[in-house]
Each structure stands twice: as C-alpha cells, then as structure tokens.
PDB file of C-alpha atoms and ligand atoms in Angstrom:
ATOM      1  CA  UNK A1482     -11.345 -31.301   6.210  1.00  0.00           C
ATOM      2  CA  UNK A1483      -9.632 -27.912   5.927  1.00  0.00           C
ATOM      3  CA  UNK A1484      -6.361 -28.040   4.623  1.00  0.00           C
ATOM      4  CA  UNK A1485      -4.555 -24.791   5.817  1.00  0.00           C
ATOM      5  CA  UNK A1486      -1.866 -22.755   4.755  1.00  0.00           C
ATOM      6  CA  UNK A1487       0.101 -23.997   7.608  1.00  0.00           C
ATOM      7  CA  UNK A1488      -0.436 -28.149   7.081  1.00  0.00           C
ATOM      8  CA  UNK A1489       0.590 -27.424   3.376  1.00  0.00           C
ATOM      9  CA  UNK A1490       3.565 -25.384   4.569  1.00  0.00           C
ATOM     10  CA  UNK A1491       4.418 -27.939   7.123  1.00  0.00           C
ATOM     11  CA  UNK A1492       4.168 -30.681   4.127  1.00  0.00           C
ATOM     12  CA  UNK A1493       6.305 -28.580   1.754  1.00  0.00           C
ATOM     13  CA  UNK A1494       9.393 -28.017   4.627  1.00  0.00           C
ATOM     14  CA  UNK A1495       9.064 -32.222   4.725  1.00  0.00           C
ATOM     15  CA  UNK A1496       8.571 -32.449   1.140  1.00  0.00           C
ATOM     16  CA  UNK A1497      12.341 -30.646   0.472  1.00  0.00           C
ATOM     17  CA  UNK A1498      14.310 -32.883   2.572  1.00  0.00           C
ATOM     18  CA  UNK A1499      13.621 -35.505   0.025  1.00  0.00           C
ATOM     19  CA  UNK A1500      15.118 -35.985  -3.738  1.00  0.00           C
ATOM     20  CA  UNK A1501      11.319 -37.487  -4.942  1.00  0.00           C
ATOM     21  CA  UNK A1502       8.074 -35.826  -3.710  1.00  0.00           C
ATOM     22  CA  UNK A1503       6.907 -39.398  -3.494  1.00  0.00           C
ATOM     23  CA  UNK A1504       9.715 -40.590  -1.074  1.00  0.00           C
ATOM     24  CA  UNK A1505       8.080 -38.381   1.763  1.00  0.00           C
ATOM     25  CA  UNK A1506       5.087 -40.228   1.592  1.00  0.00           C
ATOM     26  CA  UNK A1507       5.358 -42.096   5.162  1.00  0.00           C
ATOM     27  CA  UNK A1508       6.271 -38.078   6.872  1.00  0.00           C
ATOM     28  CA  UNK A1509       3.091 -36.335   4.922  1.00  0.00           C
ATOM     29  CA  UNK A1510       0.568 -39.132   5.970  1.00  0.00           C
ATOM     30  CA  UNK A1511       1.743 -39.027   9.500  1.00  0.00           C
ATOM     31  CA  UNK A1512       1.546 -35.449   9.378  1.00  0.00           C
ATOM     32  CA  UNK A1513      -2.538 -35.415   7.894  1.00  0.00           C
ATOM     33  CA  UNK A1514      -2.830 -38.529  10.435  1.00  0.00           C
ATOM     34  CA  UNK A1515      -1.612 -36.575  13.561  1.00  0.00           C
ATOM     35  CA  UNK A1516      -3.489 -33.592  12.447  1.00  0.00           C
ATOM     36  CA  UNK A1517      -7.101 -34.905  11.482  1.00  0.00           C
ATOM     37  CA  UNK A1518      -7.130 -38.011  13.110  1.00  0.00           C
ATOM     38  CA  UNK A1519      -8.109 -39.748  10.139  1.00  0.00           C
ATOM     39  CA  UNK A1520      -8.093 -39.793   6.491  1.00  0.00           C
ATOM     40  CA  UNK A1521     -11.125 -38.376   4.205  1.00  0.00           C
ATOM     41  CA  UNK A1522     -11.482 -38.440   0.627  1.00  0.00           C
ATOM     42  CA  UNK A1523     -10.353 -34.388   0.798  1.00  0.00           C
ATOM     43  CA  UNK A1524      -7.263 -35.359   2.840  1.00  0.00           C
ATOM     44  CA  UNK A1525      -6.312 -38.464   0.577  1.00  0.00           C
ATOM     45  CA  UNK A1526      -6.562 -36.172  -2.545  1.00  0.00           C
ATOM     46  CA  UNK A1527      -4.630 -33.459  -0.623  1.00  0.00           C
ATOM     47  CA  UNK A1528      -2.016 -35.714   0.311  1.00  0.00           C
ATOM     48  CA  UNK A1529      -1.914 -37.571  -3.671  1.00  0.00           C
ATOM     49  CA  UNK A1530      -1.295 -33.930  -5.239  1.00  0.00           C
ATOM     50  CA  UNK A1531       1.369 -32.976  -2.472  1.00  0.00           C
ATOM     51  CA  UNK A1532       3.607 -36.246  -3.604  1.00  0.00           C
ATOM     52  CA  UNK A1533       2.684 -36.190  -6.870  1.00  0.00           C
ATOM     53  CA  UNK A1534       0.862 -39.380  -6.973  1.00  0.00           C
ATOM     54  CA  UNK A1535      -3.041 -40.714  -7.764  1.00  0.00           C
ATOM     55  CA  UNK A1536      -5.333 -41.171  -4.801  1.00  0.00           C
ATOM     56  CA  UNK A1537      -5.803 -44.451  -5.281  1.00  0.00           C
ATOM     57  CA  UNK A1538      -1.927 -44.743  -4.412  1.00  0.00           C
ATOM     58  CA  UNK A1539      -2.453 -43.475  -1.365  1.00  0.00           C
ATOM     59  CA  UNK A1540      -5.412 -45.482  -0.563  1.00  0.00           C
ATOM     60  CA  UNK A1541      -3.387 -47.974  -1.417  1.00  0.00           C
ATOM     61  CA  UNK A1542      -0.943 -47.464   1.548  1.00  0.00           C
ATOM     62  CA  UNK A1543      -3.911 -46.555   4.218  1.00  0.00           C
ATOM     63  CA  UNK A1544      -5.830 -49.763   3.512  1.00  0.00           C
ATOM     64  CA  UNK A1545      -1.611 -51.490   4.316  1.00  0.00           C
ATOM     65  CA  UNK A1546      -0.352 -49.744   7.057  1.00  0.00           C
ATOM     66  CA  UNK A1547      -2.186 -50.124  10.244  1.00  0.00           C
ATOM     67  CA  UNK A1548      -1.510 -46.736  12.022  1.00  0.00           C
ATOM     68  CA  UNK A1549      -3.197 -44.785   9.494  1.00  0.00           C
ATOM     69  CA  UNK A1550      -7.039 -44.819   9.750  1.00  0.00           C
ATOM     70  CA  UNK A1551     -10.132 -44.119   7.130  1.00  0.00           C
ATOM     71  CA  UNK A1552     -12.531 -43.380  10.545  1.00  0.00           C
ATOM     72  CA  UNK A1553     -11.959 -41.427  13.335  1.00  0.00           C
ATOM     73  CA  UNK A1554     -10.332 -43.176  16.622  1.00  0.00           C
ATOM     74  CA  UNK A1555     -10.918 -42.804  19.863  1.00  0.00           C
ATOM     75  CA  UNK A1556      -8.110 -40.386  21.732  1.00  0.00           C
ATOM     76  CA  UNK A1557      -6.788 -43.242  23.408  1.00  0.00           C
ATOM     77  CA  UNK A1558      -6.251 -46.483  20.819  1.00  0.00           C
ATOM     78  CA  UNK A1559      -5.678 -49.985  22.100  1.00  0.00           C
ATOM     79  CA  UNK A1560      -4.154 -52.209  20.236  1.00  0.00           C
ATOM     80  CA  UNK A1561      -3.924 -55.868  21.691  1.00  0.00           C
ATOM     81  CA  UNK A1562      -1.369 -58.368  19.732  1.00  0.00           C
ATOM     82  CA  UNK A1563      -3.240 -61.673  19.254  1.00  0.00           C
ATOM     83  CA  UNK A1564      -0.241 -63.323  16.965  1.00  0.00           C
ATOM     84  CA  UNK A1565       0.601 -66.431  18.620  1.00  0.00           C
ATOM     85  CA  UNK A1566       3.208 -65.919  21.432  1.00  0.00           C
ATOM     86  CA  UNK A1567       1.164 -63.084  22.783  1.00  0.00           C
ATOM     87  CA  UNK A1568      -2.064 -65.143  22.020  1.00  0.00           C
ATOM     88  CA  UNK A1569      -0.252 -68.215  23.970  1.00  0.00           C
ATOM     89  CA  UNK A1570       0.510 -65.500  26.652  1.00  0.00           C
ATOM     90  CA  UNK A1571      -3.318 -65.138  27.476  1.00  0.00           C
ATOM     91  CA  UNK A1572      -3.782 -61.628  24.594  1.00  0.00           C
ATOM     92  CA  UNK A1573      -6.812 -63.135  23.253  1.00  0.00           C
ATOM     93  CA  UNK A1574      -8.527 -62.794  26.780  1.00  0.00           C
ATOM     94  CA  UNK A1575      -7.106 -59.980  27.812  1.00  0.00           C
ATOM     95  CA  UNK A1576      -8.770 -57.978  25.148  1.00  0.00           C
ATOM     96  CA  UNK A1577     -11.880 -59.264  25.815  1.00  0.00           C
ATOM     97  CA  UNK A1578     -11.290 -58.469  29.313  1.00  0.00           C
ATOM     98  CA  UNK A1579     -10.450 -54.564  28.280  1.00  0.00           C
ATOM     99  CA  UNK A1580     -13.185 -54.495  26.032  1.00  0.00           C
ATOM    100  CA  UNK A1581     -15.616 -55.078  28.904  1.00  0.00           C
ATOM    101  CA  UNK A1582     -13.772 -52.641  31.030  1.00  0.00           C
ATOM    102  CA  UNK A1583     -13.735 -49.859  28.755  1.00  0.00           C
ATOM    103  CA  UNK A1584     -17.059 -50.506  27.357  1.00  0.00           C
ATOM    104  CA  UNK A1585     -16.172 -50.666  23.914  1.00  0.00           C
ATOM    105  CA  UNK A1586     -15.958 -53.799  21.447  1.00  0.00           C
ATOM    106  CA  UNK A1587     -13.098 -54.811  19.649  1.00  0.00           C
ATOM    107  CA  UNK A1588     -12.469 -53.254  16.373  1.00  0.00           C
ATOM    108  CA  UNK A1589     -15.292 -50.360  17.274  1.00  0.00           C
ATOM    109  CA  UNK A1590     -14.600 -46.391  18.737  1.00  0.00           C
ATOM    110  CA  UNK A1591     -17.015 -45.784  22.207  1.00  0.00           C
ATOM    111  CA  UNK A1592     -16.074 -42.509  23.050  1.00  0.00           C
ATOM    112  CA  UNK A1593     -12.250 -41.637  24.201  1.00  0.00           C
ATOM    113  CA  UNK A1594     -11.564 -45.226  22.597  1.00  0.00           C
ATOM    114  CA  UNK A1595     -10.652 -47.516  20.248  1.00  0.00           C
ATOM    115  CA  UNK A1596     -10.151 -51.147  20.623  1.00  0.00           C
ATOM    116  CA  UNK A1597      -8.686 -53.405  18.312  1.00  0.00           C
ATOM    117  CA  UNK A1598      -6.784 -56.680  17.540  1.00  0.00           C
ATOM    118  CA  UNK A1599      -3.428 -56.253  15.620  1.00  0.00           C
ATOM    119  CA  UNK A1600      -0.955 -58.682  14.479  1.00  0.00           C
ATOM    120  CA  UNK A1601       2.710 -58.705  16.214  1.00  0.00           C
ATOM    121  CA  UNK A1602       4.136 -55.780  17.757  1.00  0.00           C
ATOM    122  CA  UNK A1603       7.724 -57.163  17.350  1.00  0.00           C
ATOM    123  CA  UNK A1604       8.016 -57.915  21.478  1.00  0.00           C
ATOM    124  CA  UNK A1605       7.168 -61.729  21.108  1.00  0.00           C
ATOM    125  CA  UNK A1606       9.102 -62.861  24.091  1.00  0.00           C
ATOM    126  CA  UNK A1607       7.349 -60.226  26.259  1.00  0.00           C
ATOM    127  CA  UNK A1608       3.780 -60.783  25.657  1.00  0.00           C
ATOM    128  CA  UNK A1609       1.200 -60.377  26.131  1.00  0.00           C
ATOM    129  CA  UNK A1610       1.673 -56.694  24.397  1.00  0.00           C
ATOM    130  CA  UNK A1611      -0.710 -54.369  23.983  1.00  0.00           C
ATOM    131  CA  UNK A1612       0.105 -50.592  21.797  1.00  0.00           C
ATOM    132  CA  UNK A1613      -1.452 -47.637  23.232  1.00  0.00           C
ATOM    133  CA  UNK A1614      -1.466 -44.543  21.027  1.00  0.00           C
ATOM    134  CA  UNK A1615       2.480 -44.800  20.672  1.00  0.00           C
ATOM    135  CA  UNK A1616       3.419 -46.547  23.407  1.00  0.00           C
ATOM    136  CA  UNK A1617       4.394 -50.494  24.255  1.00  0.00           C
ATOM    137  CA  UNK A1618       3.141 -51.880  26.980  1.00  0.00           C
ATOM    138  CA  UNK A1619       4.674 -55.669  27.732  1.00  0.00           C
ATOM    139  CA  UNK A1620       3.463 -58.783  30.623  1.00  0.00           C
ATOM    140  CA  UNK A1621       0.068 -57.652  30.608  1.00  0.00           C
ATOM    141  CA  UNK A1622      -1.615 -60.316  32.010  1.00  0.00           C
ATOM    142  CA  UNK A1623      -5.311 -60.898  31.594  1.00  0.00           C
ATOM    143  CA  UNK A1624      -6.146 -61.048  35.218  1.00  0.00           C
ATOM    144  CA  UNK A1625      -4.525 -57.072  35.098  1.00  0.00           C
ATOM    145  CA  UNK A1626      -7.175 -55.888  32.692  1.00  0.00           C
ATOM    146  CA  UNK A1627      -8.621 -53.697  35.351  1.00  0.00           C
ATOM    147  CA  UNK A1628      -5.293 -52.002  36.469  1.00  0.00           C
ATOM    148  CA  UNK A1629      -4.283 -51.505  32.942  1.00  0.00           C
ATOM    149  CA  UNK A1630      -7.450 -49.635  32.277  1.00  0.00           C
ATOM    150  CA  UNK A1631      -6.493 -47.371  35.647  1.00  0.00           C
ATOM    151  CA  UNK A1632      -3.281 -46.970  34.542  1.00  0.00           C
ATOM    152  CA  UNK A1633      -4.136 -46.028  30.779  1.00  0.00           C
ATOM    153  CA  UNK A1634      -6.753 -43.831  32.572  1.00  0.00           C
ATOM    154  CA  UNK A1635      -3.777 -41.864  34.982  1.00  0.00           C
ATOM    155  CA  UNK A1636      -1.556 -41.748  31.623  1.00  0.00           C
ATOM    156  CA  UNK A1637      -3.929 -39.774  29.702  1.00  0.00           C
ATOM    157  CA  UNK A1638      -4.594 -37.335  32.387  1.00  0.00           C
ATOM    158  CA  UNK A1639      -1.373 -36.723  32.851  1.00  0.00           C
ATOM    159  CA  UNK A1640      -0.425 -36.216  29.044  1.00  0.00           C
ATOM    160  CA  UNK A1641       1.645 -38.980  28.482  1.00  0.00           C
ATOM    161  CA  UNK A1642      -0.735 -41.031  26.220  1.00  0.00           C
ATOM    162  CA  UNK A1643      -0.359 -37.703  23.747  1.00  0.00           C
ATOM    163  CA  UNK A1644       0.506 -38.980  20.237  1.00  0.00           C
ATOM    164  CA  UNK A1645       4.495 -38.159  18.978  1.00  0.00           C
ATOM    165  CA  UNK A1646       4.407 -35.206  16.900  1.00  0.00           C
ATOM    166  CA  UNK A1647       5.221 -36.594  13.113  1.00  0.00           C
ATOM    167  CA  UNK A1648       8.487 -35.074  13.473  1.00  0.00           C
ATOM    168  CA  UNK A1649       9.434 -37.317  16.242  1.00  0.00           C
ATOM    169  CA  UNK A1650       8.992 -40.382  14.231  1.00  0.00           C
ATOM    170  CA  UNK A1651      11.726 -42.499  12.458  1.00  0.00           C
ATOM    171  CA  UNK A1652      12.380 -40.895   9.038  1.00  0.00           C
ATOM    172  CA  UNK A1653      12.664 -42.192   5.476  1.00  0.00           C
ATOM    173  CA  UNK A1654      11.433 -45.672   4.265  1.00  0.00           C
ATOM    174  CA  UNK A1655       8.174 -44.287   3.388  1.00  0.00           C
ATOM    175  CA  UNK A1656       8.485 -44.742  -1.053  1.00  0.00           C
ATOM    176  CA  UNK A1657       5.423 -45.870  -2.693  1.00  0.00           C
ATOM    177  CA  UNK A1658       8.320 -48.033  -4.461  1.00  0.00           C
ATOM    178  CA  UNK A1659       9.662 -49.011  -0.681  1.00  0.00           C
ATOM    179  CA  UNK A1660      10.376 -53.045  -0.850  1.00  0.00           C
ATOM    180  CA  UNK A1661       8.466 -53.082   2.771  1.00  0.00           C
ATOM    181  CA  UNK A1662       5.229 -51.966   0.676  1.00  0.00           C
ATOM    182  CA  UNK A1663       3.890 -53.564  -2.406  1.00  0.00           C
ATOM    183  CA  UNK A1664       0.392 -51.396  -2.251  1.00  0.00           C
TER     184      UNK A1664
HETATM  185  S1  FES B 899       3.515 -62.132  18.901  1.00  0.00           S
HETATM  186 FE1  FES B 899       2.869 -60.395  20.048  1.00  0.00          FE
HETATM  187  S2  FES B 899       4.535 -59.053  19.791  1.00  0.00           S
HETATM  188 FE2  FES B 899       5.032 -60.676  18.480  1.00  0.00          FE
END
C-alpha cells in the first residue's frame, strides 16, 4: 500500500492532540482503515512506527477489534448480531436469509459485500440488529430479508451507506494500555 505524504500528515495532525503517540492508536487505525480498506503488513508497520510501538502490537489490536480488517471488504458490510436476544429475535435466520439474497456466504466478500456474524451490537431489546458499514439497523425481521436488501441497495446509491470519515468518530479510548483492551 502507498503510504503518502498526505496519510502521514493526516496521522501526525491526530498524533499531536495526544500526550503519548501510543494513545492515538484507535484515530490512526481508523484513519489506515477508512483509507485502504484493510490492513497489510506495509500498513501495520506504517501504523507501529507512527505510535511508536512493535507490529505485533498492532496486530494485536486488529485480530481484537472487529471493525478493523486483515482482507479487503466488500463496500457495503453486513454485520448480523447472533448473541442471544437478537438470535431469540429470529438473527440467526435472517442472515441466512441475506446471505441467499445477496449471494454471498457468511463470513466471505462476493463483490460489493461482506457478510458476517458478530456478537452484540449493544441494541438487545431491539433485535434482531443488523450493522451496515456504520449504521444500526433494529426489528429486522427474517421474513424482511428481501426489503432490507432493497433498502441497503437504495442507501448505497444514494450515498448514505458511505463510511464516517475517521474524524467523525468518538475520540480517545484507543491506548494499547486502554482497560477495554488487553491485546
Ligand atoms: S444481543 Fe443483539 S444487540 Fe445485543
């Protein structure tokens, strides 16, 4: 992957707003995430010099948080909760259901996109839930599966399925030393 002037000016600016290179950790890998789509061994050693830290650190923290991926996804990334009040809400079958209306199976990339299984998206009452790219979507039932897909398909036309720009996204929390990650 090229790493240009601008992504390591753009890491620098983030960089500065913390006291420890490290502590900007969470804002530099959504950054190389947004801008590559995924993480290769060039951008995991780009991002370990930038904080000051071994690549194996940052593996570390791609192999724990889910949003960060080692392959390239699909431009528009499902992610179906199948923790139990979703999966008691009929999630198990509604990805199945998806995955035979978007041709792709779960946990693979067919063309604009991935499918996967996650574990709760912290909407238990309102299941089942499904994530796409960074929205929530709540109630959807099984029996929908084929409006959903319309609907995700009228969403991405329209530009609202468009990941949030890194800068957009909550900051801080993101220390290699963070109690919320043990890597
Ligand atoms: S169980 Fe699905 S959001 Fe919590």
């Amino acid at each position: 992957m090229e790493i240009t002037s601008e992504l390591e000016s753009k890491c620098d600016a983030l960089i500065a707003q913390y006291p420890k290179k490290r502590s900007a950790a969470m804002m530099i890998m959504h950054l190389i995430q947004e801008t590559f789509g995924y993480f290769d061994d060039s951008s995991v050693k780009f991002a370990a010099r930038k904080l000051g830290v071994e690549p194996i650190d940052v593996y570390g923290m791609l192999s724990f948080y889910p949003m960060f991926s080692q392959s390239p996804r699909g431009r528009i990334h499902i992610k179906v909760c199948r923790t139990l009040s979703c999966a008691m809400a009929g999630s198990v079958k509604l990805g199945h259901e998806l995955a035979k209306r978007i041709g792709c199976p779960i946990g693979e990339t067919r063309g604009i996109y991935t499918l996967e299984f996650v574990e709760c998206l912290g909407n238990c009452v309102r299941g089942p839930n499904v994530q796409v790219n960074d929205k929530l979507f709540e109630g959807v039932a099984p029996e929908d599966a084929e409006k959903f897909v319309l609907k995700l398909g009228e969403l991405d036309k329209s530009g609202e399925l468009a990941a949030k720009p890194s800068s957009d996204l909550p900051q801080g929390g993101g220390d290699f030393d963070s109690p919320a990650y043990k890597g």
